[in-house]
PDB file of C-alpha atoms in Angstrom:
ATOM      1  CA  VAL A  17      26.013 -19.435 -29.316  1.00 52.00           C
ATOM      2  CA  GLN A  18      23.466 -19.306 -26.553  1.00 82.00           C
ATOM      3  CA  LEU A  19      19.906 -18.824 -28.372  1.00 89.00           C
ATOM      4  CA  GLN A  20      19.429 -20.411 -31.332  1.00 88.00           C
ATOM      5  CA  ALA A  21      16.202 -19.509 -33.604  1.00 91.00           C
ATOM      6  CA  SER A  22      14.835 -21.409 -36.270  1.00 92.00           C
ATOM      7  CA  GLY A  23      11.974 -21.556 -38.574  1.00 96.00           C
ATOM      8  CA  GLY A  24      11.928 -18.545 -40.789  1.00 95.00           C
ATOM      9  CA  GLY A  25      11.478 -18.576 -44.473  1.00 97.00           C
ATOM     10  CA  LEU A  26       9.718 -17.219 -47.470  1.00 98.00           C
ATOM     11  CA  VAL A  27       5.915 -16.796 -47.333  1.00 97.00           C
ATOM     12  CA  GLN A  28       3.178 -14.974 -49.003  1.00 97.00           C
ATOM     13  CA  HIS A  29       1.127 -12.068 -47.511  1.00 97.00           C
ATOM     14  CA  GLY A  30      -1.703 -13.472 -45.370  1.00 97.00           C
ATOM     15  CA  GLU A  31       0.190 -16.764 -44.563  1.00 98.00           C
ATOM     16  CA  SER A  32       1.925 -17.739 -41.332  1.00 98.00           C
ATOM     17  CA  ILE A  33       5.031 -19.252 -39.978  1.00 98.00           C
ATOM     18  CA  ARG A  34       6.186 -20.309 -36.547  1.00 96.00           C
ATOM     19  CA  LEU A  35       9.743 -19.545 -35.145  1.00 96.00           C
ATOM     20  CA  SER A  36      11.487 -21.640 -32.582  1.00 94.00           C
ATOM     21  CA  CYS A  37      14.092 -20.357 -30.301  1.00 90.00           C
ATOM     22  CA  ALA A  38      16.203 -22.590 -27.654  1.00 85.00           C
ATOM     23  CA  ALA A  39      18.845 -21.632 -25.452  1.00 81.00           C
ATOM     24  CA  THR A  40      21.622 -24.069 -25.904  1.00 76.00           C
ATOM     25  CA  THR A  41      24.481 -23.310 -23.418  1.00 68.00           C
ATOM     26  CA  ARG A  42      22.810 -22.071 -20.261  1.00 71.00           C
ATOM     27  CA  THR A  43      19.778 -21.713 -18.476  1.00 72.00           C
ATOM     28  CA  PHE A  44      17.151 -18.617 -18.921  1.00 74.00           C
ATOM     29  CA  ARG A  45      14.621 -19.802 -16.579  1.00 74.00           C
ATOM     30  CA  ARG A  46      14.270 -16.553 -14.548  1.00 80.00           C
ATOM     31  CA  TYR A  47      14.821 -14.036 -17.686  1.00 87.00           C
ATOM     32  CA  THR A  48      12.551 -12.382 -19.526  1.00 91.00           C
ATOM     33  CA  MET A  49      12.562 -14.200 -22.938  1.00 91.00           C
ATOM     34  CA  GLY A  50      11.474 -12.751 -26.361  1.00 94.00           C
ATOM     35  CA  TRP A  51      11.763 -11.810 -29.790  1.00 97.00           C
ATOM     36  CA  LEU A  52      13.135  -8.818 -31.865  1.00 98.00           C
ATOM     37  CA  ARG A  53      13.394  -8.143 -35.392  1.00 98.00           C
ATOM     38  CA  GLN A  54      15.537  -5.855 -37.895  1.00 98.00           C
ATOM     39  CA  ALA A  55      14.316  -4.979 -41.384  1.00 96.00           C
ATOM     40  CA  PRO A  56      16.684  -3.846 -43.808  1.00 92.00           C
ATOM     41  CA  GLY A  57      17.785  -0.479 -43.328  1.00 95.00           C
ATOM     42  CA  LYS A  58      15.882  -0.067 -40.147  1.00 97.00           C
ATOM     43  CA  GLU A  59      16.964  -0.544 -36.208  1.00 97.00           C
ATOM     44  CA  ARG A  60      16.347  -3.519 -34.315  1.00 97.00           C
ATOM     45  CA  GLU A  61      12.870  -3.512 -32.782  1.00 98.00           C
ATOM     46  CA  PHE A  62      10.873  -5.126 -30.092  1.00 98.00           C
ATOM     47  CA  VAL A  63       8.391  -7.882 -31.225  1.00 98.00           C
ATOM     48  CA  ALA A  64       7.221  -9.761 -28.279  1.00 98.00           C
ATOM     49  CA  ALA A  65       8.322 -11.076 -24.789  1.00 97.00           C
ATOM     50  CA  MET A  66       7.426 -13.122 -22.025  1.00 93.00           C
ATOM     51  CA  SER A  67       8.219 -12.418 -18.368  1.00 91.00           C
ATOM     52  CA  GLU A  68       6.604 -13.828 -15.104  1.00 88.00           C
ATOM     53  CA  GLY A  69       3.782 -15.562 -16.936  1.00 86.00           C
ATOM     54  CA  SER A  70       2.703 -12.347 -18.891  1.00 94.00           C
ATOM     55  CA  THR A  71       3.165 -11.581 -22.652  1.00 97.00           C
ATOM     56  CA  TYR A  72       4.004  -8.314 -24.370  1.00 98.00           C
ATOM     57  CA  TYR A  73       3.621  -7.464 -28.079  1.00 98.00           C
ATOM     58  CA  ALA A  74       4.522  -4.438 -30.059  1.00 98.00           C
ATOM     59  CA  ASP A  75       1.401  -2.638 -31.410  1.00 98.00           C
ATOM     60  CA  SER A  76       2.212  -3.413 -34.903  1.00 97.00           C
ATOM     61  CA  VAL A  77       2.024  -7.173 -34.111  1.00 98.00           C
ATOM     62  CA  ARG A  78      -0.613  -7.414 -31.453  1.00 98.00           C
ATOM     63  CA  GLY A  79      -3.202  -9.506 -32.628  1.00 98.00           C
ATOM     64  CA  ARG A  80      -1.548 -11.609 -35.226  1.00 98.00           C
ATOM     65  CA  PHE A  81       1.450 -13.209 -33.344  1.00 98.00           C
ATOM     66  CA  THR A  82       1.511 -15.290 -30.181  1.00 98.00           C
ATOM     67  CA  ILE A  83       4.362 -15.923 -28.003  1.00 97.00           C
ATOM     68  CA  SER A  84       4.370 -19.014 -26.035  1.00 94.00           C
ATOM     69  CA  ARG A  85       6.668 -21.412 -24.270  1.00 87.00           C
ATOM     70  CA  GLY A  86       8.234 -24.068 -26.351  1.00 79.00           C
ATOM     71  CA  ASN A  87       8.636 -27.816 -25.756  1.00 71.00           C
ATOM     72  CA  ALA A  88      11.992 -27.724 -24.625  1.00 68.00           C
ATOM     73  CA  LEU A  89      13.551 -26.171 -21.655  1.00 66.00           C
ATOM     74  CA  ASN A  90      14.266 -22.522 -22.081  1.00 70.00           C
ATOM     75  CA  ALA A  91      12.625 -22.431 -25.508  1.00 81.00           C
ATOM     76  CA  VAL A  92      10.163 -19.811 -26.643  1.00 91.00           C
ATOM     77  CA  ASP A  93       8.463 -20.081 -30.012  1.00 94.00           C
ATOM     78  CA  LEU A  94       6.638 -16.835 -31.985  1.00 97.00           C
ATOM     79  CA  GLN A  95       3.510 -18.038 -34.277  1.00 97.00           C
ATOM     80  CA  MET A  96       3.398 -15.255 -36.599  1.00 98.00           C
ATOM     81  CA  ASN A  97      -0.107 -14.848 -38.718  1.00 98.00           C
ATOM     82  CA  SER A  98      -1.373 -12.937 -41.230  1.00 98.00           C
ATOM     83  CA  LEU A  99       1.997 -12.171 -42.037  1.00 98.00           C
ATOM     84  CA  LYS A 100       2.485  -8.456 -44.031  1.00 98.00           C
ATOM     85  CA  PRO A 101       5.402  -7.623 -46.566  1.00 97.00           C
ATOM     86  CA  GLU A 102       6.402  -5.026 -43.385  1.00 97.00           C
ATOM     87  CA  ASP A 103       6.849  -8.254 -41.287  1.00 98.00           C
ATOM     88  CA  THR A 104      10.088  -9.057 -43.400  1.00 98.00           C
ATOM     89  CA  ALA A 105      13.019  -8.806 -41.356  1.00 98.00           C
ATOM     90  CA  VAL A 106      15.658 -11.002 -39.060  1.00 97.00           C
ATOM     91  CA  TYR A 107      14.008 -12.022 -36.090  1.00 98.00           C
ATOM     92  CA  TYR A 108      16.305 -12.554 -32.971  1.00 96.00           C
ATOM     93  CA  CYS A 109      15.234 -14.808 -30.282  1.00 94.00           C
ATOM     94  CA  ALA A 110      16.650 -12.665 -26.787  1.00 94.00           C
ATOM     95  CA  ALA A 111      17.004 -12.899 -23.106  1.00 93.00           C
ATOM     96  CA  ASP A 112      17.450 -10.657 -20.093  1.00 93.00           C
ATOM     97  CA  PRO A 113      16.773 -10.329 -16.550  1.00 91.00           C
ATOM     98  CA  ALA A 114      14.886  -7.205 -17.063  1.00 94.00           C
ATOM     99  CA  LEU A 115      11.678  -6.815 -19.357  1.00 95.00           C
ATOM    100  CA  HIS A 116      12.491  -3.166 -20.433  1.00 96.00           C
ATOM    101  CA  ALA A 117      15.578  -4.243 -21.945  1.00 96.00           C
ATOM    102  CA  LEU A 118      13.372  -6.182 -24.513  1.00 97.00           C
ATOM    103  CA  PHE A 119      11.179  -3.455 -24.911  1.00 97.00           C
ATOM    104  CA  GLU A 120      14.289  -1.273 -25.800  1.00 97.00           C
ATOM    105  CA  ALA A 121      15.875  -3.904 -28.104  1.00 96.00           C
ATOM    106  CA  THR A 122      19.063  -4.079 -25.806  1.00 96.00           C
ATOM    107  CA  PRO A 123      18.853  -7.579 -24.379  1.00 95.00           C
ATOM    108  CA  THR A 124      22.326  -8.943 -22.791  1.00 92.00           C
ATOM    109  CA  TYR A 125      21.700 -12.287 -25.091  1.00 91.00           C
ATOM    110  CA  TRP A 126      20.358 -12.635 -28.304  1.00 91.00           C
ATOM    111  CA  GLY A 127      21.556 -15.120 -31.050  1.00 87.00           C
ATOM    112  CA  GLN A 128      21.651 -15.753 -34.563  1.00 87.00           C
ATOM    113  CA  GLY A 129      18.540 -14.569 -36.257  1.00 92.00           C
ATOM    114  CA  THR A 130      16.417 -16.337 -38.435  1.00 96.00           C
ATOM    115  CA  GLN A 131      15.031 -14.848 -41.887  1.00 97.00           C
ATOM    116  CA  VAL A 132      11.622 -14.116 -42.352  1.00 98.00           C
ATOM    117  CA  THR A 133      10.342 -12.933 -45.960  1.00 98.00           C
ATOM    118  CA  VAL A 134       6.720 -11.973 -46.774  1.00 98.00           C
ATOM    119  CA  SER A 135       6.060 -11.397 -50.421  1.00 97.00           C
ATOM    120  CA  SER A 136       3.201  -9.130 -51.420  1.00 92.00           C
TER     121      SER A 136
END
């Protein structure tokens, strides 16, 4: 596994949770890194990304989620605030040389996801 996500869990509507991702076997220093998610019965979708010092968000999470570099080398975190039941999904850490690959939810690298469940 090259990208390991952690921090998921069960929270209530309006609460917060923080996800972390660390690269375990290679460096992604010059890669765009970010997060995708997949809800039950839906396709995987873009959530957030960091590329060359800029951050990008899906419209559905902008203003509630914040992506940032983690403490470890090649790590990226996702702070998720004001969670809604529709945020329930498996969240995947992802990396790719190209930003558009994350927008299109087709990254070269992604790891095992972490489940986030938001109860109403």
